[in-house]
Tab-separated table of C-alpha atoms in Angstrom:
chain	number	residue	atom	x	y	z
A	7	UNK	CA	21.518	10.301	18.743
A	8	UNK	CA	18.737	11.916	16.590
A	9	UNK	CA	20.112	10.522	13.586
A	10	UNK	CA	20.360	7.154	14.965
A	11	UNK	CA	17.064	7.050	15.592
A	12	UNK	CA	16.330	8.325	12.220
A	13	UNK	CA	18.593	5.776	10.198
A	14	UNK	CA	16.743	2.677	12.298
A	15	UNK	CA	13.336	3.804	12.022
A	16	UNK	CA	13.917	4.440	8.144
A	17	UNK	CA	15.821	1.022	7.964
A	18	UNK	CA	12.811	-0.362	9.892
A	19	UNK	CA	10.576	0.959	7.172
A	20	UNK	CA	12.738	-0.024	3.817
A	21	UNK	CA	12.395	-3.577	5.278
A	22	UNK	CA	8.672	-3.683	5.796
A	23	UNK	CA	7.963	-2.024	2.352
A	24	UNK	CA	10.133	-4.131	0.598
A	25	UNK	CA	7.423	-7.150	1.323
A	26	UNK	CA	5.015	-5.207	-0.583
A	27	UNK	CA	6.820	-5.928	-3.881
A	28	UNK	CA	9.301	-7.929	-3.295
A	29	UNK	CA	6.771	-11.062	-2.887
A	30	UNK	CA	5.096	-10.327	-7.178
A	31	UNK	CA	8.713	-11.513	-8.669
A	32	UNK	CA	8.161	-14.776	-6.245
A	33	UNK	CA	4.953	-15.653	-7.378
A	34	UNK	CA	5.109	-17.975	-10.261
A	35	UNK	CA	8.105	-19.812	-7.854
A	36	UNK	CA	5.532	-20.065	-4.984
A	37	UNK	CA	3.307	-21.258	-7.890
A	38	UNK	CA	4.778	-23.742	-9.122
A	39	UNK	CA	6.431	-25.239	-5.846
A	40	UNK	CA	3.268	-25.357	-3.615
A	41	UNK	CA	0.839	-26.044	-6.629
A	42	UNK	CA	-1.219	-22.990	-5.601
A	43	UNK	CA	-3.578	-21.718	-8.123
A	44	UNK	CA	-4.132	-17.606	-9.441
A	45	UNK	CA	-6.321	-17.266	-6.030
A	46	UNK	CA	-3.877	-18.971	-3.720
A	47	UNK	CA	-1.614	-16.340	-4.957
A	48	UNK	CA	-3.624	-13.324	-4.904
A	49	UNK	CA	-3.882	-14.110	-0.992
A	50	UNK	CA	-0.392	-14.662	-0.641
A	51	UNK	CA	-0.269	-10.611	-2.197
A	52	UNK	CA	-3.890	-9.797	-0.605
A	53	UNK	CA	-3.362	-11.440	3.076
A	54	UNK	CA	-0.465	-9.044	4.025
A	55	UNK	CA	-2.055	-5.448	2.525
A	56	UNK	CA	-5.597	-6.810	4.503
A	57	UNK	CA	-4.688	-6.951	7.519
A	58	UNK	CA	-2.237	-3.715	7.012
A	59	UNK	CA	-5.110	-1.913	5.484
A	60	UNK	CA	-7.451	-3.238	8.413
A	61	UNK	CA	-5.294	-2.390	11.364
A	62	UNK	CA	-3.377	0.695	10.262
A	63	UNK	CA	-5.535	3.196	11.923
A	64	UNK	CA	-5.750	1.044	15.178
A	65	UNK	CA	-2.028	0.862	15.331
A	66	UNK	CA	-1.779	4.432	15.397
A	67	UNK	CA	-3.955	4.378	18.286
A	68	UNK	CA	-1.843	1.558	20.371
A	69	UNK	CA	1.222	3.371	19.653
A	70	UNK	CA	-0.471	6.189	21.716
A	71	UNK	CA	-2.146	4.083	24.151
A	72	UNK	CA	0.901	2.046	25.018
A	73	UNK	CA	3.491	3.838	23.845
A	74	UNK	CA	5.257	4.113	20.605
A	75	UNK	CA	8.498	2.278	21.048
A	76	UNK	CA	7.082	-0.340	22.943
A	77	UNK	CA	4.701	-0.701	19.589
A	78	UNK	CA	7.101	-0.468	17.112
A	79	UNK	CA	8.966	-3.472	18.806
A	80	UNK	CA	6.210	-5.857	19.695
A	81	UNK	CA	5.643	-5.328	15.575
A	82	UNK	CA	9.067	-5.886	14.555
A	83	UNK	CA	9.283	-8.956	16.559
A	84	UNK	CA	5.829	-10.259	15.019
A	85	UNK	CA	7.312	-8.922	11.455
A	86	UNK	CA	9.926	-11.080	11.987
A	87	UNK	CA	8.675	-13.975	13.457
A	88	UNK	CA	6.226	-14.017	10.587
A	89	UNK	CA	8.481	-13.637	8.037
A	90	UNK	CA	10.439	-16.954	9.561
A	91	UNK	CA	6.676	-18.940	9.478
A	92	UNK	CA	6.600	-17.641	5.556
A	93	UNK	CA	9.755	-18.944	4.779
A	94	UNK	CA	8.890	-22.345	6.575
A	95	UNK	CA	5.430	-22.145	5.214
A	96	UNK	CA	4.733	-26.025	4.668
A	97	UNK	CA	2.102	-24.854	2.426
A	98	UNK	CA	0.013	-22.351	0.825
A	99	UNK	CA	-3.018	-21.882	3.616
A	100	UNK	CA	0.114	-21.557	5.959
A	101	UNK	CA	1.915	-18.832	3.964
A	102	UNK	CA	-1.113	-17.038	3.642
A	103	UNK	CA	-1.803	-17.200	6.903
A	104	UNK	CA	2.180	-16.032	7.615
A	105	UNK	CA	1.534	-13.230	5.093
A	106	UNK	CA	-1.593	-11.902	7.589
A	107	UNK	CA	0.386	-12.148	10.875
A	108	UNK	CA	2.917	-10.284	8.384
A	109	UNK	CA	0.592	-7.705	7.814
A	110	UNK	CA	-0.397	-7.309	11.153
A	111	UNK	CA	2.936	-6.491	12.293
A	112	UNK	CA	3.578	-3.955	9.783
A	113	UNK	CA	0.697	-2.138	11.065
A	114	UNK	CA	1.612	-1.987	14.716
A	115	UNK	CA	5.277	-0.544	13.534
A	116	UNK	CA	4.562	1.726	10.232
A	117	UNK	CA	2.659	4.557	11.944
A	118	UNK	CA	4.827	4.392	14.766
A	119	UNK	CA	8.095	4.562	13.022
A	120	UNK	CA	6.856	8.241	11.610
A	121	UNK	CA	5.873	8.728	15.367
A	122	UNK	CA	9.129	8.301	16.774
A	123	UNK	CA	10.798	10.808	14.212
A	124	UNK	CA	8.632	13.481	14.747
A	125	UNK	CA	8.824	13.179	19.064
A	126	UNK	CA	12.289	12.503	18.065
A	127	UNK	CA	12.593	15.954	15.708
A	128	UNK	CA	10.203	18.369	17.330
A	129	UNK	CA	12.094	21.135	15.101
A	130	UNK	CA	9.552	22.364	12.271
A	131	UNK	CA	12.508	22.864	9.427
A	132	UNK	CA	14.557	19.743	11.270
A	133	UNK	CA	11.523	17.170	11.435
A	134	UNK	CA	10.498	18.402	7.348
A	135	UNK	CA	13.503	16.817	6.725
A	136	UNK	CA	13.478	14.437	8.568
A	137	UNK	CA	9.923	13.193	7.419
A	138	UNK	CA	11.292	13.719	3.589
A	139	UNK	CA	14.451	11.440	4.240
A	140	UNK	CA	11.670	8.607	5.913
A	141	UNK	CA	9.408	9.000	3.028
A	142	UNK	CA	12.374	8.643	0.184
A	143	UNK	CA	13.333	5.801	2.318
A	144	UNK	CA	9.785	4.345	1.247
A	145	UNK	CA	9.909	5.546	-2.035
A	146	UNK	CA	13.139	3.602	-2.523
A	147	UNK	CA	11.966	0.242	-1.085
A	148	UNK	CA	9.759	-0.489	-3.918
A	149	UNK	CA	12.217	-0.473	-6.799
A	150	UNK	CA	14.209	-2.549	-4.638
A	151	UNK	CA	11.764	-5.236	-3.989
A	152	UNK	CA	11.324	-7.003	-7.826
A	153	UNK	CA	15.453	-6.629	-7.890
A	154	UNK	CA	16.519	-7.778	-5.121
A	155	UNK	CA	13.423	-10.420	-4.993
A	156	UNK	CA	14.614	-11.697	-8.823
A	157	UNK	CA	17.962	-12.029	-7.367
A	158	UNK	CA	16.987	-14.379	-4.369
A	159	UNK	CA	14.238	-16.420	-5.950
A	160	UNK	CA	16.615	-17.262	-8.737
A	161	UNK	CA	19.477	-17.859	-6.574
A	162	UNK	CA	17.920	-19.652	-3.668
A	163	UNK	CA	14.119	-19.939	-3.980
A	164	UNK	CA	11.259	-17.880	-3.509
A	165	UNK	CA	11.750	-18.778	1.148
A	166	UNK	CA	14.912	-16.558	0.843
A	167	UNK	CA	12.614	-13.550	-0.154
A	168	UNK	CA	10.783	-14.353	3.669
A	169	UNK	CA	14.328	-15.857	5.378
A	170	UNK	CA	16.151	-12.404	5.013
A	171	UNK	CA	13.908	-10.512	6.713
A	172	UNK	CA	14.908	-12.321	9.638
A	173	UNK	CA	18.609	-11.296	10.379
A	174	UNK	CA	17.689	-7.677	9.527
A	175	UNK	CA	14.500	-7.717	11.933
A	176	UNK	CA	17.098	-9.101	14.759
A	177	UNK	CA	19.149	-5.987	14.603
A	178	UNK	CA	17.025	-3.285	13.551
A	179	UNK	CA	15.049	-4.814	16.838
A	180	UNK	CA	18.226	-5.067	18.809
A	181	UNK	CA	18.980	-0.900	17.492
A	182	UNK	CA	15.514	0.529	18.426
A	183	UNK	CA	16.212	-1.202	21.949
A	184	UNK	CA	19.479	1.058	22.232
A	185	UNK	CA	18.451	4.457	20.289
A	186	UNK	CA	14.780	5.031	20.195
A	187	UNK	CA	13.572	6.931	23.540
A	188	UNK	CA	10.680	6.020	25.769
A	189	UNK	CA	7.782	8.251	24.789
A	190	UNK	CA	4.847	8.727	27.367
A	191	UNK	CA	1.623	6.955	26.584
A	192	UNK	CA	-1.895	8.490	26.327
A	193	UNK	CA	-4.777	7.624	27.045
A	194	UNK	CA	-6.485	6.937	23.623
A	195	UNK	CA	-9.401	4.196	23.276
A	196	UNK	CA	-8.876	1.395	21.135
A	197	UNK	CA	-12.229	1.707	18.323
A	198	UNK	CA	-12.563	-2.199	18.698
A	199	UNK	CA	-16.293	-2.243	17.163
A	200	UNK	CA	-14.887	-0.068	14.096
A	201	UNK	CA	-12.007	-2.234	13.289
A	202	UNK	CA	-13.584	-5.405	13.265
A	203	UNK	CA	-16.429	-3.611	11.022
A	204	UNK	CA	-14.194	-2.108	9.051
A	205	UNK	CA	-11.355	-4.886	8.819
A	206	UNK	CA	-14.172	-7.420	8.171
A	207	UNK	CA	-15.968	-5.330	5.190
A	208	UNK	CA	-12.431	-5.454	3.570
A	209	UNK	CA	-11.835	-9.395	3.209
A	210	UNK	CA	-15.206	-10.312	2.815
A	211	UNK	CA	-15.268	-8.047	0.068
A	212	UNK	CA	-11.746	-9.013	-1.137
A	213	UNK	CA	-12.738	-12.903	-0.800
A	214	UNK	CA	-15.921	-12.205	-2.795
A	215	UNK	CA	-14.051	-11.140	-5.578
A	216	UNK	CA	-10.765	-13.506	-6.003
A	217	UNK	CA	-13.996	-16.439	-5.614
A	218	UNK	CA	-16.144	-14.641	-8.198
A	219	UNK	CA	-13.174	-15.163	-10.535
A	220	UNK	CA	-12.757	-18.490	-9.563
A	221	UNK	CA	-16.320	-19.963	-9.573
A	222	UNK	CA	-18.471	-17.034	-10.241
A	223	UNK	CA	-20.070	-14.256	-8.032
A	224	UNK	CA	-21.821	-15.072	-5.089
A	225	UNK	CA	-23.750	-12.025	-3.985
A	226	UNK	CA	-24.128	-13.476	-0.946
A	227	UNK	CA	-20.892	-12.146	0.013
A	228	UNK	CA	-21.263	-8.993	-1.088
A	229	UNK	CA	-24.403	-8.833	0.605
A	230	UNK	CA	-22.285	-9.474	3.833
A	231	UNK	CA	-19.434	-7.157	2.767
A	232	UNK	CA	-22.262	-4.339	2.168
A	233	UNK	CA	-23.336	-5.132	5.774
A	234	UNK	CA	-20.647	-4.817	7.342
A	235	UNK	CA	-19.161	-1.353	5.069
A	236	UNK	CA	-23.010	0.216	6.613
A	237	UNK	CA	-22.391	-1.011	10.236
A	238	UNK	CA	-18.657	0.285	9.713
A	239	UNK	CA	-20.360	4.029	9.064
A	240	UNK	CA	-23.051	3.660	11.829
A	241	UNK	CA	-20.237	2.512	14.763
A	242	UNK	CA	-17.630	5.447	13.347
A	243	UNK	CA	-21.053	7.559	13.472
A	244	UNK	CA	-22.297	7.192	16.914
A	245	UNK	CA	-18.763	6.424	18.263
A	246	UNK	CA	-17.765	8.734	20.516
A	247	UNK	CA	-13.946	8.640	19.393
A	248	UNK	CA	-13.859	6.542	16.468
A	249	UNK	CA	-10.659	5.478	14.708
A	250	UNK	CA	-11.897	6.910	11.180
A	251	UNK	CA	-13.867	10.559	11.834
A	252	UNK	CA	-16.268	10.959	9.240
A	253	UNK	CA	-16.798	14.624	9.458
A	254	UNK	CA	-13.202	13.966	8.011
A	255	UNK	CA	-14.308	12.852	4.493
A	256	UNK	CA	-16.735	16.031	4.674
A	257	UNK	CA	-13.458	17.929	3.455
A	258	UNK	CA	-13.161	18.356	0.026
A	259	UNK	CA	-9.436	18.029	-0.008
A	260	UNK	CA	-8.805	14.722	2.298
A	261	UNK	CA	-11.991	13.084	0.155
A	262	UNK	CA	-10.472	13.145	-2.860
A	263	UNK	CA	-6.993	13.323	-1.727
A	264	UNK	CA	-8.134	9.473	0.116
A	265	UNK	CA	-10.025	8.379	-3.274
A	266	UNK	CA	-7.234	9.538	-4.984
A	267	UNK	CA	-4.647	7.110	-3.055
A	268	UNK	CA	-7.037	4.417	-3.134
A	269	UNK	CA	-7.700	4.523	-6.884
A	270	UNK	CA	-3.759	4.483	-7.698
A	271	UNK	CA	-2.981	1.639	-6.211
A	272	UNK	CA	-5.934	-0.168	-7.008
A	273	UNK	CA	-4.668	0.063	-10.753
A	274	UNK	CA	-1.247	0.264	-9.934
A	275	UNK	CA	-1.272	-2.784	-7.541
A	276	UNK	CA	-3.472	-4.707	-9.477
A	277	UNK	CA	-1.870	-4.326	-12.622
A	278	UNK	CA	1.658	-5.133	-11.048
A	279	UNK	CA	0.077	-8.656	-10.248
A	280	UNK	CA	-0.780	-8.962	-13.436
A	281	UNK	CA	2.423	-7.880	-15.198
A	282	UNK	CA	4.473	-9.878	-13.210
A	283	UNK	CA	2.675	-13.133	-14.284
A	284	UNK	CA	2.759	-12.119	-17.761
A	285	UNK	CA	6.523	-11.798	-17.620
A	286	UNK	CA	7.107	-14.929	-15.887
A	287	UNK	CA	4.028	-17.519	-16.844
A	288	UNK	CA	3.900	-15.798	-20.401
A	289	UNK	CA	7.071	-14.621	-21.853
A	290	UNK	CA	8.748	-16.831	-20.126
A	291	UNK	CA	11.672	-14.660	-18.100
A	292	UNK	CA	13.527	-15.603	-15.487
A	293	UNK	CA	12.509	-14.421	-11.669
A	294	UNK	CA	15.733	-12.565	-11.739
A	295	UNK	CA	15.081	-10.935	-15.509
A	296	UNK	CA	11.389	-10.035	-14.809
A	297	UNK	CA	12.402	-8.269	-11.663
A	298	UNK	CA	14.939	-6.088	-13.401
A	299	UNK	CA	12.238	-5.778	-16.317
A	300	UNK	CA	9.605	-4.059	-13.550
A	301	UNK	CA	12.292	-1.291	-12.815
A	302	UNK	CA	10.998	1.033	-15.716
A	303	UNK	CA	7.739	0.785	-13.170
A	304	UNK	CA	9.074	1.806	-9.718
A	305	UNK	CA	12.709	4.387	-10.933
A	306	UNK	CA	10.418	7.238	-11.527
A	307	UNK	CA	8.975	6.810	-8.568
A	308	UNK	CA	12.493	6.786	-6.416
A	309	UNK	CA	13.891	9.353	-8.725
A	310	UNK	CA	11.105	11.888	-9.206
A	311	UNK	CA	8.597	11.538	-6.365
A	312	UNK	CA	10.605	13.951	-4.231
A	313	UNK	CA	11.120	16.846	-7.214
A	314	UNK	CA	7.400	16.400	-8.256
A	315	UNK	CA	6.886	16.878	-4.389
A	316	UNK	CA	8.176	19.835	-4.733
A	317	UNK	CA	6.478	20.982	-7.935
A	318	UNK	CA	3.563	20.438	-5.834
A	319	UNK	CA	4.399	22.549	-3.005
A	320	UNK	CA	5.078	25.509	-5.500
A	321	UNK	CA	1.879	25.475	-7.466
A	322	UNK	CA	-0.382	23.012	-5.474
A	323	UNK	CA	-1.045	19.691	-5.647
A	324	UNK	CA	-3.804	19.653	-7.799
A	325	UNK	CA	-2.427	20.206	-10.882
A	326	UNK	CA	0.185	17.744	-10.133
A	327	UNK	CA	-2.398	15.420	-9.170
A	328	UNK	CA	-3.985	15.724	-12.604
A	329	UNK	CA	-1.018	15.535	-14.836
A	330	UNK	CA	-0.908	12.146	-12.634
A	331	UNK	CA	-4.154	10.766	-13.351
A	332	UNK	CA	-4.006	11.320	-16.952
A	333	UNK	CA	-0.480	10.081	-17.413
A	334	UNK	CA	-1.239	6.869	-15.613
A	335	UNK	CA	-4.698	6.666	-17.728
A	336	UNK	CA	-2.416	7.371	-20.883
A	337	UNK	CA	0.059	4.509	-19.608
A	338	UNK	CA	-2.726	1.955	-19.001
A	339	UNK	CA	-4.033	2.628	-22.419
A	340	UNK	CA	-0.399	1.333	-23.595
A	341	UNK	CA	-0.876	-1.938	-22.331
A	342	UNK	CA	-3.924	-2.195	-24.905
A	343	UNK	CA	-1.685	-3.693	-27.540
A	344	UNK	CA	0.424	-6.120	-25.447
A	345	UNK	CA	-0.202	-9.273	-26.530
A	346	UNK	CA	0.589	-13.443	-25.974
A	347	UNK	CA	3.670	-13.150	-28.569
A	348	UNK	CA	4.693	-9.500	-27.675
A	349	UNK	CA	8.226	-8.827	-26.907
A	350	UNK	CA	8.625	-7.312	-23.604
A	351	UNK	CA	9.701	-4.181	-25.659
A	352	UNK	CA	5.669	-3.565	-26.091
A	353	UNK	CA	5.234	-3.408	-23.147
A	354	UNK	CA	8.032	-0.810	-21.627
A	355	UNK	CA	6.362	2.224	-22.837
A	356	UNK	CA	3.728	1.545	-20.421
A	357	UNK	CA	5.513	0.027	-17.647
A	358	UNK	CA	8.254	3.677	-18.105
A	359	UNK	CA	4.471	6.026	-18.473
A	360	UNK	CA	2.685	4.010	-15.758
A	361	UNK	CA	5.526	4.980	-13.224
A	362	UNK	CA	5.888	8.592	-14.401
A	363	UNK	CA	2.488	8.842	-13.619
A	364	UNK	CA	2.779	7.419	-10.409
A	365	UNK	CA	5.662	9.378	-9.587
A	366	UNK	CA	3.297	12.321	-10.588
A	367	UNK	CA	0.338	11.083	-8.202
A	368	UNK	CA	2.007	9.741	-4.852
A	369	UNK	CA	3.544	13.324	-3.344
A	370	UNK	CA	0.643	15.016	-4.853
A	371	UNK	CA	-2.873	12.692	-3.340
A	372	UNK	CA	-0.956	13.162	0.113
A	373	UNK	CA	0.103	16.957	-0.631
A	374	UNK	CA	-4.130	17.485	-1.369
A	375	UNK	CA	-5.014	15.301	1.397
A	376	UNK	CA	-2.975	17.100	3.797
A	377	UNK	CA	-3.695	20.588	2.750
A	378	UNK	CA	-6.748	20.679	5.235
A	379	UNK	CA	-6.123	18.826	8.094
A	380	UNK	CA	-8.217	20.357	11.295
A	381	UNK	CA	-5.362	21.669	13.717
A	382	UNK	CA	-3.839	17.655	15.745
A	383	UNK	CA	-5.134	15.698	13.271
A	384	UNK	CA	-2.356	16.004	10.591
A	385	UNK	CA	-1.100	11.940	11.860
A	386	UNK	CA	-4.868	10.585	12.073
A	387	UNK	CA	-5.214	12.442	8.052
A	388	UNK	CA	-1.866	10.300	7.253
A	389	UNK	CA	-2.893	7.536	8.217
A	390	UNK	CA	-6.292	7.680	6.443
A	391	UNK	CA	-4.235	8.056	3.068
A	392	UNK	CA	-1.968	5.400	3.665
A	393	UNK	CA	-5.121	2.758	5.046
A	394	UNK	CA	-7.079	4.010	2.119
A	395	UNK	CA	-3.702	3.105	-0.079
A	396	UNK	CA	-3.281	-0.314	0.978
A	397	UNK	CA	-7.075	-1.110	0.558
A	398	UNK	CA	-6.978	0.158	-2.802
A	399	UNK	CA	-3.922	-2.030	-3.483
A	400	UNK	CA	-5.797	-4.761	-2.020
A	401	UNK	CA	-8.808	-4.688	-4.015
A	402	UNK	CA	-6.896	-4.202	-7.145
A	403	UNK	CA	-5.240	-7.339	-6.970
A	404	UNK	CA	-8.542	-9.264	-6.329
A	405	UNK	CA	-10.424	-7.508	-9.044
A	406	UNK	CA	-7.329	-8.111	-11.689
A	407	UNK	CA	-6.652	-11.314	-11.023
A	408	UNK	CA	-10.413	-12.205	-11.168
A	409	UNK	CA	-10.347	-10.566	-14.900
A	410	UNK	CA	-7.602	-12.220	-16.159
A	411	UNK	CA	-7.809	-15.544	-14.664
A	412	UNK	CA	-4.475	-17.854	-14.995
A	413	UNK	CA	-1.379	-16.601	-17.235
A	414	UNK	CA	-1.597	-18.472	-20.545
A	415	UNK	CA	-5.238	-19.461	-19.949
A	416	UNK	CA	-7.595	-18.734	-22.964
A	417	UNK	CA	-8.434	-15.357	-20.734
A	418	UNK	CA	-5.852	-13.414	-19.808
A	419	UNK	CA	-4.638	-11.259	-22.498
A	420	UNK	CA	-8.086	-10.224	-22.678
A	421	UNK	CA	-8.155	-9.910	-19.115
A	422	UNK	CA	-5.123	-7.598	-18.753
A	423	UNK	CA	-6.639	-5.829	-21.556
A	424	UNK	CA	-9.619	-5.467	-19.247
A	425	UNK	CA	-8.135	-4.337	-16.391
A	426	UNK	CA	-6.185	-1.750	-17.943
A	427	UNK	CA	-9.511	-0.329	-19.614
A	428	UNK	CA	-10.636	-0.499	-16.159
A	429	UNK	CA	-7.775	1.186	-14.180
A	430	UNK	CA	-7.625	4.163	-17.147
A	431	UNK	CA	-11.620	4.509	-16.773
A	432	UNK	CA	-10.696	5.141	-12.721
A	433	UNK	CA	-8.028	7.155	-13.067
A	434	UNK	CA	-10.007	9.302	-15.494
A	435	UNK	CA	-13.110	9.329	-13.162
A	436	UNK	CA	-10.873	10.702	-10.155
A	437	UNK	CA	-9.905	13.124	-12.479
A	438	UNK	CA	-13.223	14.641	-13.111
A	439	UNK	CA	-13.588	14.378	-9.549
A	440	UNK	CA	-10.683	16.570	-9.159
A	441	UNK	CA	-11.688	19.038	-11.257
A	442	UNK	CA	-15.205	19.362	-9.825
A	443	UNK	CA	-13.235	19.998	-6.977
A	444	UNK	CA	-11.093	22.955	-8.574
A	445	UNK	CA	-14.165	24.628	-9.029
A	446	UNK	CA	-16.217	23.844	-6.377
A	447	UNK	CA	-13.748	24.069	-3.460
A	448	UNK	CA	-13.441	27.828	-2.891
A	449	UNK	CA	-16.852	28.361	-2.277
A	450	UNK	CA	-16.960	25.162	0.161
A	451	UNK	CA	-17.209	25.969	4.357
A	452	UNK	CA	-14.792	24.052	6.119
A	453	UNK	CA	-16.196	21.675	8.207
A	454	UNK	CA	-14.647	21.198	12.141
A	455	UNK	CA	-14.191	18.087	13.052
């Protein structure tokens, strides 16, 4: 029964992760069929990790409130029923709108798919493994998604990439039903105020940017996005349960364990975007060749995320977390020479560096960020990283895409030169960070939260 449970949250999981790369090998498809423009597609990427990002924390907090199983299914079914209006999508404002509801059901079932395995393993030794099989599971899905994505979009059009999720939702829907147990609800408040705040500081400040790249910056909208961000800290402030603790970020170790996730997938997500379109819109490969040509990118970080994991757990995650941030600073740096007549072989020493060095980062920013949770909040610390994860990916894409502009325009070599300058700049700033930290951390007080 246990490992029932196990296999359909984890299947649950692969499906909803796949979306998160699947979608890049799709774009120039989606391009060129709906007549969508670079910021019509950064949505289409943007729309799903907003409202993940937005709502991850607060579907934590229904799963609690109402119960995780009954969660988990009300998000499969809107997972699914999304995916089905993506698919359909009679144009672009409707598939970006698809992409949001998307979003929004992968954040009522993510945190509660981890909840159900550990009610379901209560074991310490049983539910470490069980957590390591769910997050391999994860680590998996994204090397699938450009392969299996190429393979569909070039076999029957960028829909199928939406239509399969369909069948699979039915019975991975239809298998929670019979395996995962009822679980007892508690009373939790929903932080309504915060999310909103929060949620709302995110697309403003994501819209501000893809339009800034489009027609120039209007600081108008960053005004508003700044607005929002402060009343964001004042509600969490004076809240008296909010859904993001701030004495939280007071911690050395879940700070920069949370800037940490954010930064590498602001590069890592951004850059992805920007890859893909140079495959596709510049070189000229197939959706089912540039997919295969992205697996350099995401292998290391299915093969070696669980040994580095490890390597982490033996000496600590901070040196792993360094080797990381310079690896993926030393991999952006590759993409310097890349240029309009390269030959995809220029580019695969970064794309092979770039995912060592995320391979490097991923166990290692949650390893740090975890290392000093207060006693029950270890799942509210999770969550934190993987919000702060998805808005980092989120922002990337907005901020990339705005530097390089359309693939073949007059821009965007220079632009992807740009944004790799920029990632390796971040990823070298976090480092710093990090090493402040090495030496500042032993004489720090915890804080109690």
């Amino acid at each position: 029964m246990k490992r029932n449970v196990l296999i359909v949250m984890c299947a649950g999981l692969f499906v909803v992760l796949l979306d998160v790369t699947i979608v890049n090998v799709a774009l120039p498809s989606i391009a060129a069929d709906r007549h969508a423009g670079l910021a019509d597609l950064q949505w289409v990427v943007d729309g799903y990790q907003i409202a993940l990002a937005g709502l991850l924390l607060t579907g934590g907090t229904l799963g609690d409130r109402f119960g995780h199983r009954r969660v988990v299914l009300a998000g499969f079914a809107l997972f699914g029923v999304a995916s089905a209006g993506c698919a359909l999508a009679p144009g672009i404002g409707a598939l970006v709108a698809a992409r949001a509801v998307q979003g929004v059901g992968a954040a009522l079932l993510l945190p509660g798919t981890l909840a159900v395995i550990t009610r379901t393993f209560p074991g310490g030794k049983e539910r470490a493994r069980a957590i390591g099989v769910w997050a391999a599971v994860g680590s998996v899905a994204l090397p699938a998604g450009p392969l299996l994505g190429g393979v569909l979009v070039q076999t029957f059009g960028w829909p199928a990439i939406f239509a399969i999720n369909v069948p699979l939702i039915v019975v991975i829907f239809v298998a929670v039903l019979r395996v995962a147990p009822a679980d007892v609800p508690e009373p939790r408040p929903v932080d309504l105020p915060g999310t909103v705040a929060g949620a709302g500081a995110l697309l403003v400040l994501t819209y501000a940017v893809i339009e800034a790249g489009r027609e120039g910056p209007d600081w108008r909208l960053f005004a508003v996005a700044a607005a929002l961000l402060a009343a964001f800290v004042v509600i969490e402030h004076r809240r008296e349960s909010p859904m993001l603790p701030l004495g939280l970020l007071r911690r050395p170790s879940i700070a920069v364990g949370t800037i940490g996730s954010a930064i590498m997938n602001f590069g890592i997500n951004g850059m992805m975007l920007l890859i893909t379109l140079y495959l596709q819109g510049v070189l000229r490969l197939s959706p089912m060749t540039a997919g295969a040509a992205l697996l350099p990118l995401f292998a290391p970080l299915a093969l070696l995320s669980a040994p580095f994991g490890r390597l982490a757990g033996r000496h600590g995650p901070r040196p792993v977390m360094l080797a990381g941030l310079v690896t993926l600073a030393v991999g952006m740096g590759l993409l310097l020479p890349v240029r309009a007549a390269s030959p995809y072989l220029v580019m695969l020493p970064a794309l092979t560096v770039i995912g060592l060095g995320a391979a490097l980062l991923t166990p290692s920013v949650v390893a740090l960020a975890m290392s000093d949770p207060p006693p029950g909040r270890e799942g509210l610390v999770s969550a934190i990283n993987n919000t702060a994860r998805q808005a980092g990916g989120a922002i990337g894409v907005a901020v990339f895409g705005a530097l390089a502009g359309t693939p073949g325009g007059p821009r965007f070599i220079g632009g992807l030169h740009g944004a790799a300058a920029l990632a390796g700049a971040a990823y070298l700033g976090v480092t710093a960070l990090t090493l402040t930290l090495g030496l500042t951390s032993r004489h720090h007080h915890k804080t109690l939260v």
